[in-house]
Amino acid sequence: MTIKQMKNIAKDKINYEIAYLASDLTTASQVRAILCAYLYVGLISDDEYREYCDWIRQAENKRISQNDF
């Protein structure tokens, strides 16, 4: 498996995890832990990390607002 394939798999995985977070199937801390692991091993860049952090925050806010009603 090439590094490029591993990076693509990591991006797919984090996108699924963010979707699970919005659906209340996982927690933000679990998604952030996965994201940090990918950052530490070099599967995502610093810019991608910040972008994913924003998406995690937005998904968490969406989940919270859906549970309020």
PDB file of C-alpha atoms in Angstrom:
ATOM      1  CA  MET A   1       0.000   0.000   0.000  1.00  0.00           C
ATOM      2  CA  THR A   2       1.361   3.405  -0.923  1.00  0.00           C
ATOM      3  CA  ILE A   3       1.437   6.493   1.274  1.00  0.00           C
ATOM      4  CA  LYS A   4      -1.052   8.157  -1.069  1.00  0.00           C
ATOM      5  CA  GLN A   5      -3.497   5.280  -0.578  1.00  0.00           C
ATOM      6  CA  MET A   6      -3.040   5.454   3.187  1.00  0.00           C
ATOM      7  CA  LYS A   7      -3.744   9.201   3.152  1.00  0.00           C
ATOM      8  CA  ASN A   8      -6.908   8.648   1.125  1.00  0.00           C
ATOM      9  CA  ILE A   9      -8.092   5.953   3.537  1.00  0.00           C
ATOM     10  CA  ALA A  10      -7.378   8.238   6.501  1.00  0.00           C
ATOM     11  CA  LYS A  11      -9.368  11.081   4.918  1.00  0.00           C
ATOM     12  CA  ASP A  12     -12.295   8.766   4.197  1.00  0.00           C
ATOM     13  CA  LYS A  13     -12.208   7.456   7.758  1.00  0.00           C
ATOM     14  CA  ILE A  14     -12.208  10.919   9.334  1.00  0.00           C
ATOM     15  CA  ASN A  15     -15.059  12.025   7.062  1.00  0.00           C
ATOM     16  CA  TYR A  16     -17.107   9.016   8.179  1.00  0.00           C
ATOM     17  CA  GLU A  17     -16.291   9.740  11.811  1.00  0.00           C
ATOM     18  CA  ILE A  18     -17.443  13.354  11.441  1.00  0.00           C
ATOM     19  CA  ALA A  19     -20.689  12.114   9.876  1.00  0.00           C
ATOM     20  CA  TYR A  20     -21.121   9.698  12.799  1.00  0.00           C
ATOM     21  CA  LEU A  21     -20.570  12.588  15.193  1.00  0.00           C
ATOM     22  CA  ALA A  22     -23.310  14.644  13.539  1.00  0.00           C
ATOM     23  CA  SER A  23     -25.609  11.613  13.882  1.00  0.00           C
ATOM     24  CA  ASP A  24     -24.672  11.198  17.566  1.00  0.00           C
ATOM     25  CA  LEU A  25     -23.035   7.802  16.977  1.00  0.00           C
ATOM     26  CA  THR A  26     -19.637   8.798  18.359  1.00  0.00           C
ATOM     27  CA  THR A  27     -18.155  11.510  20.537  1.00  0.00           C
ATOM     28  CA  ALA A  28     -16.131  14.559  19.583  1.00  0.00           C
ATOM     29  CA  SER A  29     -13.222  13.412  21.746  1.00  0.00           C
ATOM     30  CA  GLN A  30     -13.037  10.084  19.880  1.00  0.00           C
ATOM     31  CA  VAL A  31     -13.042  11.852  16.517  1.00  0.00           C
ATOM     32  CA  ARG A  32     -10.386  14.297  17.699  1.00  0.00           C
ATOM     33  CA  ALA A  33      -8.238  11.408  18.950  1.00  0.00           C
ATOM     34  CA  ILE A  34      -8.337   9.766  15.523  1.00  0.00           C
ATOM     35  CA  LEU A  35      -7.566  13.099  13.883  1.00  0.00           C
ATOM     36  CA  CYS A  36      -4.571  13.687  16.168  1.00  0.00           C
ATOM     37  CA  ALA A  37      -3.226  10.216  15.443  1.00  0.00           C
ATOM     38  CA  TYR A  38      -3.389  10.875  11.716  1.00  0.00           C
ATOM     39  CA  LEU A  39      -1.628  14.205  12.184  1.00  0.00           C
ATOM     40  CA  TYR A  40       1.156  12.670  14.286  1.00  0.00           C
ATOM     41  CA  VAL A  41       1.946   9.970  11.728  1.00  0.00           C
ATOM     42  CA  GLY A  42       1.785  12.396   8.808  1.00  0.00           C
ATOM     43  CA  LEU A  43      -1.362  11.190   7.072  1.00  0.00           C
ATOM     44  CA  ILE A  44      -2.874  14.680   7.138  1.00  0.00           C
ATOM     45  CA  SER A  45      -1.227  18.087   6.957  1.00  0.00           C
ATOM     46  CA  ASP A  46      -1.465  20.901   9.496  1.00  0.00           C
ATOM     47  CA  ASP A  47      -3.888  22.778   7.247  1.00  0.00           C
ATOM     48  CA  GLU A  48      -6.082  19.709   6.852  1.00  0.00           C
ATOM     49  CA  TYR A  49      -5.992  19.233  10.620  1.00  0.00           C
ATOM     50  CA  ARG A  50      -7.332  22.750  11.200  1.00  0.00           C
ATOM     51  CA  GLU A  51     -10.002  22.261   8.560  1.00  0.00           C
ATOM     52  CA  TYR A  52     -11.123  18.977  10.105  1.00  0.00           C
ATOM     53  CA  CYS A  53     -11.198  20.605  13.561  1.00  0.00           C
ATOM     54  CA  ASP A  54     -13.609  23.180  12.170  1.00  0.00           C
ATOM     55  CA  TRP A  55     -15.762  20.440  10.656  1.00  0.00           C
ATOM     56  CA  ILE A  56     -15.772  18.534  13.957  1.00  0.00           C
ATOM     57  CA  ARG A  57     -16.876  21.657  15.794  1.00  0.00           C
ATOM     58  CA  GLN A  58     -19.645  22.277  13.241  1.00  0.00           C
ATOM     59  CA  ALA A  59     -20.828  18.654  13.430  1.00  0.00           C
ATOM     60  CA  GLU A  60     -20.853  18.802  17.219  1.00  0.00           C
ATOM     61  CA  ASN A  61     -22.853  22.030  17.172  1.00  0.00           C
ATOM     62  CA  LYS A  62     -25.318  20.458  14.718  1.00  0.00           C
ATOM     63  CA  ARG A  63     -25.692  17.411  16.956  1.00  0.00           C
ATOM     64  CA  ILE A  64     -26.256  19.556  20.030  1.00  0.00           C
ATOM     65  CA  SER A  65     -28.822  21.758  18.311  1.00  0.00           C
ATOM     66  CA  GLN A  66     -30.728  18.706  17.045  1.00  0.00           C
ATOM     67  CA  ASN A  67     -30.903  17.267  20.561  1.00  0.00           C
ATOM     68  CA  ASP A  68     -32.309  20.499  21.979  1.00  0.00           C
ATOM     69  CA  PHE A  69     -35.599  20.090  20.133  1.00  0.00           C
TER      70      PHE A  69
END
